[in-house]
Coordinates of C-alpha atoms in Angstrom, one line a residue:
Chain A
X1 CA 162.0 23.1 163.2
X2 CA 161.4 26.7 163.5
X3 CA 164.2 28.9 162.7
X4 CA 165.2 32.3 164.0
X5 CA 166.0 34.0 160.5
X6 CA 164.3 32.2 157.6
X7 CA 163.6 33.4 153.7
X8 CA 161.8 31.6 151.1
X9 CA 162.7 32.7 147.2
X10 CA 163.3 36.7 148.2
X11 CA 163.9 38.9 145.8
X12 CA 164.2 42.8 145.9
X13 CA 164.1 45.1 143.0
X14 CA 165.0 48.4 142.1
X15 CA 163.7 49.3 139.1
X16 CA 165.3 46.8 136.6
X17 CA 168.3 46.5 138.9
X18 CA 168.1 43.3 141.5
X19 CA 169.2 44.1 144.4
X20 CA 168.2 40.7 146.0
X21 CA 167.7 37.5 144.0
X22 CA 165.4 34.2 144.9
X23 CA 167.4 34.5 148.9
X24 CA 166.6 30.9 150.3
X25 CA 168.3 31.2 154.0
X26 CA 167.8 29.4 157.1
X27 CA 169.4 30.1 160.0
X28 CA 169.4 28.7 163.9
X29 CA 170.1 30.5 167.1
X30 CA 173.4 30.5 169.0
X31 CA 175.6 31.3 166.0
X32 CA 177.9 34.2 164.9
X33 CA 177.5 34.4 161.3
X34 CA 179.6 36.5 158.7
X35 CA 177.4 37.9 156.2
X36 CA 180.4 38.5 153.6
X37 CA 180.5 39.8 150.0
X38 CA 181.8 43.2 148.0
X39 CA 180.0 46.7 147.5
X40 CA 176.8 46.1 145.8
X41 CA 176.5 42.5 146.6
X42 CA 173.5 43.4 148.7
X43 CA 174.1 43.1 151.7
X44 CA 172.9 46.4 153.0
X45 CA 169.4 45.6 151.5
X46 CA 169.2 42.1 153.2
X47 CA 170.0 43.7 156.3
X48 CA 167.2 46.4 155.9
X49 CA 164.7 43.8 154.9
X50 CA 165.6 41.5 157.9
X51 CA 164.8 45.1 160.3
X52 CA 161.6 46.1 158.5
X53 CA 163.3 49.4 156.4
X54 CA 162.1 47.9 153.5
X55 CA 159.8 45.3 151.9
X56 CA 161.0 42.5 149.9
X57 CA 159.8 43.0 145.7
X58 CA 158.6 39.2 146.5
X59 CA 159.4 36.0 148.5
X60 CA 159.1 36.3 152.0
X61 CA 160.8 36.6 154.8
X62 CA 160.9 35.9 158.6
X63 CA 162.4 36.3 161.5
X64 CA 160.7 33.8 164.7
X65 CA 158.0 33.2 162.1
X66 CA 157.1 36.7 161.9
X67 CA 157.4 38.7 158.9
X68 CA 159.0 42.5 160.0
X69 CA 156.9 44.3 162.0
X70 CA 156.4 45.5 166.1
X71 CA 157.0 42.1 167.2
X72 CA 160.2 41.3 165.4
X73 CA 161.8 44.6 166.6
X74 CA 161.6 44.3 170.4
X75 CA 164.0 41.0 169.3
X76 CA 165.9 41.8 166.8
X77 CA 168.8 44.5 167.6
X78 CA 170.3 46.6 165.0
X79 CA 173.5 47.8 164.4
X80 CA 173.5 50.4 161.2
X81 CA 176.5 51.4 159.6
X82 CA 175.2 54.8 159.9
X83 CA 175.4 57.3 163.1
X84 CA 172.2 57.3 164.0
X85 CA 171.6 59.4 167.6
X86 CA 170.8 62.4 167.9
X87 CA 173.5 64.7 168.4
X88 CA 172.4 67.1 170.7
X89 CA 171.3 64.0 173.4
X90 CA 173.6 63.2 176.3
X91 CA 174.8 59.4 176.6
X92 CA 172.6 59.1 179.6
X93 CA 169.5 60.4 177.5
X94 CA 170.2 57.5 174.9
X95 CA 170.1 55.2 177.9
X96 CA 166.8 56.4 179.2
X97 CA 165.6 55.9 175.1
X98 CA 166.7 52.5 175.5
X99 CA 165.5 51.8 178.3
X100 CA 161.7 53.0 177.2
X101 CA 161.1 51.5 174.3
X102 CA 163.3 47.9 174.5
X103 CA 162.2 46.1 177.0
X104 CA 165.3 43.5 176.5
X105 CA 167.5 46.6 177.2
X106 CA 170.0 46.1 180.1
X107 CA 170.9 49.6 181.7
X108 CA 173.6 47.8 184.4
X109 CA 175.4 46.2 181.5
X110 CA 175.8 49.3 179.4
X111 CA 176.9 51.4 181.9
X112 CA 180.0 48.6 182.8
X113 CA 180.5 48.8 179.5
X114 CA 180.9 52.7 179.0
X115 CA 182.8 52.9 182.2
X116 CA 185.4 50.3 180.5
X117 CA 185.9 52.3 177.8
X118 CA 186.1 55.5 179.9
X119 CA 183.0 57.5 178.4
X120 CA 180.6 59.4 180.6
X121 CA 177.2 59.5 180.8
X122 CA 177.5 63.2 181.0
X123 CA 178.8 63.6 177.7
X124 CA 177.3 64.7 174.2
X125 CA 177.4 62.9 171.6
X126 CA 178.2 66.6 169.6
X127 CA 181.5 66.4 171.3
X128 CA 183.0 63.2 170.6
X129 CA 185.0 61.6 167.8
X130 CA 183.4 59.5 165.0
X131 CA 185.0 56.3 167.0
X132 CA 183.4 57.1 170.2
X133 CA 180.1 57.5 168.6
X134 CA 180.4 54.2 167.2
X135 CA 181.3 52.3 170.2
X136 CA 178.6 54.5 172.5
X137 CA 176.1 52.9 169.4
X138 CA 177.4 49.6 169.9
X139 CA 177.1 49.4 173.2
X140 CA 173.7 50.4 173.3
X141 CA 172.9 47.7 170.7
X142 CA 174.8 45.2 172.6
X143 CA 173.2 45.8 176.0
X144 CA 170.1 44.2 174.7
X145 CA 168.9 40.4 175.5
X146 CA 167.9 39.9 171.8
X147 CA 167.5 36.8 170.1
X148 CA 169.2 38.4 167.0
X149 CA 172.0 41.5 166.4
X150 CA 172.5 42.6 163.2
X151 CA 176.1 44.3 162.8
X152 CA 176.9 46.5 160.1
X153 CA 180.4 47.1 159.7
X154 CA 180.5 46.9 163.8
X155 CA 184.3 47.6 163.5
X156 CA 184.6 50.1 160.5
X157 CA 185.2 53.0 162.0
X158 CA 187.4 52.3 165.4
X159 CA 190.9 51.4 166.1
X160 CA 192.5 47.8 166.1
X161 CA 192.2 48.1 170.0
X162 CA 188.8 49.2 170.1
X163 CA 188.2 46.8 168.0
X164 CA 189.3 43.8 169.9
X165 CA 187.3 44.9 172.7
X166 CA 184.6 45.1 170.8
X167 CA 184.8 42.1 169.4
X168 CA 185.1 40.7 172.6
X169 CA 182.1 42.6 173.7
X170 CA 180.5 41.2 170.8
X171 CA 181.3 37.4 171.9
X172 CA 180.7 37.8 175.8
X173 CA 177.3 39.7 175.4
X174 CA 175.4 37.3 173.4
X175 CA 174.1 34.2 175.1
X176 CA 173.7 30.6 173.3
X177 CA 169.7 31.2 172.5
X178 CA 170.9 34.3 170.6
X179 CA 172.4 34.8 167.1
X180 CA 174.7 37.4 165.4
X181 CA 174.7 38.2 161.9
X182 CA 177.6 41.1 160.9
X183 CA 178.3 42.2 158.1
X184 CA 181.9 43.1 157.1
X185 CA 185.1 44.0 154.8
X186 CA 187.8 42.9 157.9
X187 CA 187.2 39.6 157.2
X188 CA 190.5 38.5 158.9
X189 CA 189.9 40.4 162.5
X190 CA 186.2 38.5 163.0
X191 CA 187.1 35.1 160.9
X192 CA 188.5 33.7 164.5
X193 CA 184.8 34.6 165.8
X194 CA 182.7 33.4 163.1
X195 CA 180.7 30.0 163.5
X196 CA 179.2 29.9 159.7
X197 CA 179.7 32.8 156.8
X198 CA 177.0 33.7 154.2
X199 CA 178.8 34.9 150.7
X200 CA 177.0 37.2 148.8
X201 CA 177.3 37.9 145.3
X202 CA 175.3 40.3 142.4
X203 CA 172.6 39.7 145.3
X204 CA 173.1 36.0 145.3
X205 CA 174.2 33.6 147.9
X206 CA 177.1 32.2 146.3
X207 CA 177.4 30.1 149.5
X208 CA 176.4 29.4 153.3
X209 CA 178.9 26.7 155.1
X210 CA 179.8 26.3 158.5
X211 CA 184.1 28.0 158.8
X212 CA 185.2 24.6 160.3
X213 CA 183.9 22.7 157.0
X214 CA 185.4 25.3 155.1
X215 CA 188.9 25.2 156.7
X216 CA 188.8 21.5 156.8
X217 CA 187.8 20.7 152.9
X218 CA 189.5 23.4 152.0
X219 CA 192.3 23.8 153.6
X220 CA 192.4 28.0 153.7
X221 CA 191.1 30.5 156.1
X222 CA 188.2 32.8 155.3
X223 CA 190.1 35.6 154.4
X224 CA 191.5 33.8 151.9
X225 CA 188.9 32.2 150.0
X226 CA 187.0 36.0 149.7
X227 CA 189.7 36.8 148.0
X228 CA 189.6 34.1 145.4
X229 CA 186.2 34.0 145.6
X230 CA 186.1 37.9 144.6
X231 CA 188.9 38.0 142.8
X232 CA 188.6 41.3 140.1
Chain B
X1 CA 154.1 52.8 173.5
X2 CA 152.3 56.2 172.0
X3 CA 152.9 57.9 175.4
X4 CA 156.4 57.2 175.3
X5 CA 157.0 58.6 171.9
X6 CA 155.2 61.7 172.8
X7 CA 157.5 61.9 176.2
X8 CA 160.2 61.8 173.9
X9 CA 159.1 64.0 171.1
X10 CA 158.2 66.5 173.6
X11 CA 161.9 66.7 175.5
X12 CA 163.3 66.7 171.7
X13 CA 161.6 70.0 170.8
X14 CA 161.3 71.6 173.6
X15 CA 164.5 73.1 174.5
X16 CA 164.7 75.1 171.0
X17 CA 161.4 76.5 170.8
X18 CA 161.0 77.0 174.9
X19 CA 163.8 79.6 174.0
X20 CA 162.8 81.3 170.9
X21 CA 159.8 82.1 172.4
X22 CA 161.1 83.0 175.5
X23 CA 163.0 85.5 173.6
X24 CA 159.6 86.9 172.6
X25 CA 158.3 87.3 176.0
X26 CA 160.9 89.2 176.5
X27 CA 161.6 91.1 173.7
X28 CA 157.7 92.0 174.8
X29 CA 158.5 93.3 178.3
X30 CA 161.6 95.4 177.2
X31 CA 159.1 96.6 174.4
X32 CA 156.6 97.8 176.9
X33 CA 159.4 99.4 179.3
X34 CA 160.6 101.5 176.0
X35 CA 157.5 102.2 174.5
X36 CA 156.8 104.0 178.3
X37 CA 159.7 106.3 178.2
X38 CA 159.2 109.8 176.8
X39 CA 162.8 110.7 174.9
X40 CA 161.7 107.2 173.1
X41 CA 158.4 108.3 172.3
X42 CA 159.4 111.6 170.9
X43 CA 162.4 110.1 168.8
X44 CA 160.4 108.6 165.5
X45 CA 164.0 106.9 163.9
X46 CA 164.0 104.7 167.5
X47 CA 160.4 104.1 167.2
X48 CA 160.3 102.8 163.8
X49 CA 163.7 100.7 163.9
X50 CA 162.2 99.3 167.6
X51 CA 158.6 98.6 165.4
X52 CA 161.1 97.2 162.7
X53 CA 163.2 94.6 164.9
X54 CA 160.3 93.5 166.9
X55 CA 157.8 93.0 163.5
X56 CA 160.4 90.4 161.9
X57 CA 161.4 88.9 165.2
X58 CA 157.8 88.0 165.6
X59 CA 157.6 86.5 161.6
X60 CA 160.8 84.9 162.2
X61 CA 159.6 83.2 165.0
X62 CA 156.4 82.4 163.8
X63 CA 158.1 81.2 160.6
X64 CA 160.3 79.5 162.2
X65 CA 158.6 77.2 164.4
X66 CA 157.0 75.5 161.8
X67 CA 160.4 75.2 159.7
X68 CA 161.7 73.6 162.9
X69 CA 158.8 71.2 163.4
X70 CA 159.3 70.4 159.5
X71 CA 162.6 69.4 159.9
X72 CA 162.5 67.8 162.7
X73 CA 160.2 65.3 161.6
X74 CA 162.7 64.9 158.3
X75 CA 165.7 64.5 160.3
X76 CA 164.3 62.4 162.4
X77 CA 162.3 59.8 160.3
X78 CA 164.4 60.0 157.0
X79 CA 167.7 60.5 157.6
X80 CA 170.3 58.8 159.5
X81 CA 167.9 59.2 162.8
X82 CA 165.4 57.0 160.8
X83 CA 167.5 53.9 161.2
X84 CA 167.0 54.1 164.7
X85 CA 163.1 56.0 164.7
X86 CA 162.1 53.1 162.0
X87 CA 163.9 49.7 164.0
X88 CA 161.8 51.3 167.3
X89 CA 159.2 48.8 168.2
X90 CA 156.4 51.2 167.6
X91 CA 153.9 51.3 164.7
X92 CA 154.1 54.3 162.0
X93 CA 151.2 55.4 162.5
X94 CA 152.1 56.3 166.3
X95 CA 155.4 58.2 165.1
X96 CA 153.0 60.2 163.0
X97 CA 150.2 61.1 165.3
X98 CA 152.8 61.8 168.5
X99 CA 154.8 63.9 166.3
X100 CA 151.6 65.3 165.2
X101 CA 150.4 66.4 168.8
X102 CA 153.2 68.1 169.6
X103 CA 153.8 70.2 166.5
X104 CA 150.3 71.1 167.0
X105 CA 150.9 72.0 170.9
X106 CA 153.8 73.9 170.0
X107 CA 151.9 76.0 167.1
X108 CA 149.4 76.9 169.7
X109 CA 151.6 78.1 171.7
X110 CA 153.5 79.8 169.6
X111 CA 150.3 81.5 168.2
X112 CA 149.4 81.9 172.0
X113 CA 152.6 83.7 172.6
X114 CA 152.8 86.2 169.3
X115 CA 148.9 87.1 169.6
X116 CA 149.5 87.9 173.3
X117 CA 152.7 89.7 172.8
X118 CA 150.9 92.0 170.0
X119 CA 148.1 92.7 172.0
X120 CA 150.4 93.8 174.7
X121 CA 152.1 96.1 172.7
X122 CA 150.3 97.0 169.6
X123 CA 146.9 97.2 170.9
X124 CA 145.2 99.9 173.4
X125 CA 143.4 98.1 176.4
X126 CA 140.4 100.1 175.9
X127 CA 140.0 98.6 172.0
X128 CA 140.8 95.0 173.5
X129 CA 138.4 95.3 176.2
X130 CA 135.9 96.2 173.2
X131 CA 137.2 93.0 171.4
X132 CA 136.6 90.6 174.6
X133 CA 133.2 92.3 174.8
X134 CA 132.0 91.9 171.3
X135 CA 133.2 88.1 171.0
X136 CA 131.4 87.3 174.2
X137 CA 128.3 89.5 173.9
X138 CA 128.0 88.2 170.1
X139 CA 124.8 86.7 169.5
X140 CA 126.5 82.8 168.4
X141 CA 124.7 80.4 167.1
X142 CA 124.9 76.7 168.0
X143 CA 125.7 75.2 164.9
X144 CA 128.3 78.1 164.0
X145 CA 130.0 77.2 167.6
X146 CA 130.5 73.9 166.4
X147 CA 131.5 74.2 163.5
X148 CA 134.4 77.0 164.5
X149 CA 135.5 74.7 166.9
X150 CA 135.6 71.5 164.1
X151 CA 137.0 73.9 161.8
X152 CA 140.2 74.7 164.4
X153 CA 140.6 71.3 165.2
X154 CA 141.0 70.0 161.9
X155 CA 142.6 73.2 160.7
X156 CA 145.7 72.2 163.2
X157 CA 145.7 68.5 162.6
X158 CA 145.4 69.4 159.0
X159 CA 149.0 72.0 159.2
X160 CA 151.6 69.0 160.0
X161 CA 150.1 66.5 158.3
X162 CA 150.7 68.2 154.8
X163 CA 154.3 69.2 155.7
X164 CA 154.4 65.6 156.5
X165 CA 153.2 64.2 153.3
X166 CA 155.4 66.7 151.6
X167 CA 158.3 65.3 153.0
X168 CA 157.1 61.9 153.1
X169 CA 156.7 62.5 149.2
X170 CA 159.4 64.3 149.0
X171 CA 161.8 62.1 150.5
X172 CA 160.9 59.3 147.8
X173 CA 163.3 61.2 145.2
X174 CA 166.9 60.2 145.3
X175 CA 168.7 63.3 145.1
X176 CA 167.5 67.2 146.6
X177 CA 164.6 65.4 149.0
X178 CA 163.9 69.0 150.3
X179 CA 163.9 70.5 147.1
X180 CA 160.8 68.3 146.1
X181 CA 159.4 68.4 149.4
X182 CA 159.1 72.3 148.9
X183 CA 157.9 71.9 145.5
X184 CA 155.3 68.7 146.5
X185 CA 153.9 71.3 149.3
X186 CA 153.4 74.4 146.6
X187 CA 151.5 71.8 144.3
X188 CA 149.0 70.6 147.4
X189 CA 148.1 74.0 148.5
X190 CA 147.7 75.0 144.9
X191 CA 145.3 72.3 145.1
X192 CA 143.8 72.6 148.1
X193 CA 143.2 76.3 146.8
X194 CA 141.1 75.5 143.5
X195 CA 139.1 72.8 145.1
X196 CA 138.5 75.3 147.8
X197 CA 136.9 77.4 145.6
X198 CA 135.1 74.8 144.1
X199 CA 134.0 73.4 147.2
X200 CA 132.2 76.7 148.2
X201 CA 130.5 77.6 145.0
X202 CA 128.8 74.2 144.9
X203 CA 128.1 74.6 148.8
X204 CA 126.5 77.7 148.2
X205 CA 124.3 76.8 145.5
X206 CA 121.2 75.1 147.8
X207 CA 121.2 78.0 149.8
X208 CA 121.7 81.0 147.6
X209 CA 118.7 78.9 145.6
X210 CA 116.5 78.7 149.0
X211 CA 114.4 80.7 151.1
X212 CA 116.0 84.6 150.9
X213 CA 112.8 86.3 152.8
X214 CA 114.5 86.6 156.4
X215 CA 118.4 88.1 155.0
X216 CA 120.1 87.8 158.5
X217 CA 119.0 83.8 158.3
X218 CA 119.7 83.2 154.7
X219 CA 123.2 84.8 154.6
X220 CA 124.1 82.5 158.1
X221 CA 123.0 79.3 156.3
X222 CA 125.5 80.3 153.5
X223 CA 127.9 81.0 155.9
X224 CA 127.5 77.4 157.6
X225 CA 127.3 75.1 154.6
X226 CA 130.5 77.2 153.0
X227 CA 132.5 76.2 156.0
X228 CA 130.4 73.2 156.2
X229 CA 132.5 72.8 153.0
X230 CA 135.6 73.5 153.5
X231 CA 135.5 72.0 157.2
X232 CA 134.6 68.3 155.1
X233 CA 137.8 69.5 152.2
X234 CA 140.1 70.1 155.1
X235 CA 139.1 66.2 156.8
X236 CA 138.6 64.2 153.8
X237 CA 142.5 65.8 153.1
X238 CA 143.5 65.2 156.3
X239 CA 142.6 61.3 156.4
X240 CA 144.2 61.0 152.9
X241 CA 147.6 62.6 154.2
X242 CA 147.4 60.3 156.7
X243 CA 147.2 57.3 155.1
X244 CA 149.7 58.5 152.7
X245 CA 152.2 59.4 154.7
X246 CA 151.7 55.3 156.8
X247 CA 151.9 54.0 153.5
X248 CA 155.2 55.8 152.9
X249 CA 156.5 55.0 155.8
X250 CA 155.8 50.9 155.8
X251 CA 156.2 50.5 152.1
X252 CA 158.2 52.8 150.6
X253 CA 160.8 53.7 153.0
X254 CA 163.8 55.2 151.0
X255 CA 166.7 55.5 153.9
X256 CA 170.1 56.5 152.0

């Protein structure tokens, strides 16, 4: 079976630090999967292997049976917890961007989306609040058909009510073929969304389980087996 | 996908530099109108300060337009932009080469711009006329054409690419990127300067050595293997910045 996120013994170093250490993941479409674990744990640099911003020390890794490259980026949509459009563009510019280089990119459903949340096309991005840059990002990232988001902290920076609707956002937009790997600290505002969670710790994964076994065997929610799990 | 990233990297610069030179067009035209009037010709403290502003206007423009291209490529491949430049479905070496074009289209126009507005204002149209004639009437050689024209072309491909690989260098560091950027760009035209020199001593050796009977001949065939020379420097550094700055970009990637 071929899976849509797959790594075989990867490992990333920096210098004698490491980051990343023999990653063995596998991981099938129509999910929402919490990629969970403290500062440092490495998250960040999975995620930045997984969308070709760095190359793995060794190991390998794939996404559709493709290692990063062109190919995996017209699928794979990325969320970074970092701002990253250009200030001085207009929301309607970032739509045109979209729309030229991702083919997957679906100009009707971002526009519902901005109009729901009352932004305009016609605004700049230099204008608006931290929050509203965030949601204008997600939305763009969102308004693709790919066959895998990656979230970073998707719900860092906004409100608890901007949060819900993206969250909902989140759930409504992807489609069964599809999967969605986020990263986050808010473990108890996704944990009712998530199918499977990923810990990771000193760039190990201390576990991969499905929430239902979890909350079954073990009797507690996700919230609070991170924090035994992580306990300083 | 290359056309698109030009599209874009053209609408991204444009709007800055269409209006910094615009500002010299103008400052050219209210030049000309003063330089015209008589109670400014015959005041030499208005004359000067007018020579003054419109000297460093022109060097900061000049300057300035290639500081802006710089940065522009810095912001917008390593730093927070790069998370979204890098996760484009586009190869590095097309980021490099449309970014390339167009910082080369605007430094052509902004040398267009400053070498038209000083001829405008600085120089008499009698001397320019004299200037047109003697470049056209000039008695060129084939292989000097050529290698004028290779020389430009690289010599403009060869101006972004080592800011590039500067930056690209530079941004490897974890702290003050810039700072080693700067410092990375010093040590290559350092460089580029001693192998220079080296370059056309040992170009010049065949020749000097050859056939000196006819002068005119002999002195044009040192002429042509020197740029011969630094025409090949300039390439052979052009492909390596190249291919250093792809590298950087798909292996060694340092986003904060």
């Amino acid at each position: 079976m071929e899976y849509l996120l797959e790594s075989n013994h990867l490992c990333k170093k920096f210098g004698s630090l490491m980051a990343l250490q023999d990653i063995n993941l596998r991981i099938t479409r129509g999910k929402i999967i919490g990629l969970l674990g403290p500062n440092g744990s490495g998250k960040s640099t999975l995620i930045k292997i997984i969308n070709g911003l760095m190359t793995p020390s060794s190991g390998e890794l794939t996404v559709n049976g493709r290692t990063p490259g062109v190919e995996t980026k017209k699928i794979v949509s990325y969320l970074p917890e970092r701002t990253y459009l250009n200030e001085w563009m207009k929301v309607y510019e970032l739509l045109d961007y979209f729309e030229d280089f991702y083919e997957d990119f679906r100009r009707e459903r971002a526009e519902q989306m901005l109009s729901n949340l009352r932004i305009s096309i016609d605004d700049k991005l230099k204008n608006m609040s931290k929050g509203t840059k965030e949601k204008v990002q997600l939305i763009l990232v969102m308004s693709r058909d790919a066959d895998l988001y990656v979230l970073d902290e998707p719900i860092g920076g906004v409100d608890p009510a901007a949060r819900d609707y993206i969250l909902k956002t989140i759930i409504g937009n992807y489609n069964e073929n599809a999967t969605v790997l986020l990263s986050t600290h808010l473990i108890s505002d996704i944990e009712n969304i998530l199918d499977e969670v990923i810990f990771l710790q000193y760039g190990q994964i201390r576990f991969h389980r499905s929430v239902d076994e979890i909350r079954s065997q073990e009797g507690k929610s996700i919230d609070q087996l991170f924090r035994e799990v992580y306990r300083c | 996908m290359l056309g698109k990233l030009i599209k874009h990297e053209w609408k991204a610069v444009a709007k800055t530099l269409f209006f910094i030179h615009l500002a010299i067009v103008a400052m050219t035209l209210v030049g000309k109108i003063l330089v015209s009037i008589k109670a400014v010709q015959k005041s030499e403290i208005l004359t000067v300060s007018m020579v003054m502003v419109y000297v460093l206007s022109v060097i900061a423009v000049g300057i300035g337009t290639h500081i802006y291209l710089a940065m522009r490529f810095y912001k917008n491949m390593y730093t927070d932009e790069g998370y979204l430049s890098f996760t484009l479905p586009v190869k590095s070496w097309e980021h490099i080469v449309s970014k390339g074009l167009i910082a080369i289209a605007w430094m052509v126009i902004d040398g267009v711009v400053i070498f038209a507005s000083i001829m405008l204002l600085a120089i008499p149209k009698q001397e320019y006329m004299e200037f047109v004639n003697s470049i056209t009437h000039a008695n060129w050689e084939w292989l000097y054409i050529v290698e004028v024209m290779a020389a430009v072309v690289v010599g403009l491909c060869a101006v972004p690419l080592t800011y590039y690989v500067s930056i690209s260098i530079g941004q490897l560091f974890k702290n003050h990127k810039m700072l080693f950027s700067v410092i990375v760009y010093v040590v290559i035209k350092n460089v580029q300067q001693v192998l220079g020199v080296v370059v056309t001593v040992i170009s010049m050796l065949p020749s000097a050595m050859g056939n000196m009977d006819d002068s005119t001949s002999a002195s044009m065939t040192v002429v042509n293997s020197m740029m011969g020379g630094s025409l090949l420097l300039q390439l052979v550094s052009c492909v390596g910045f190249f291919l250093a700055i792809k590298f950087i970009m798909d292996k060694k990637l340092n986003l904060n």
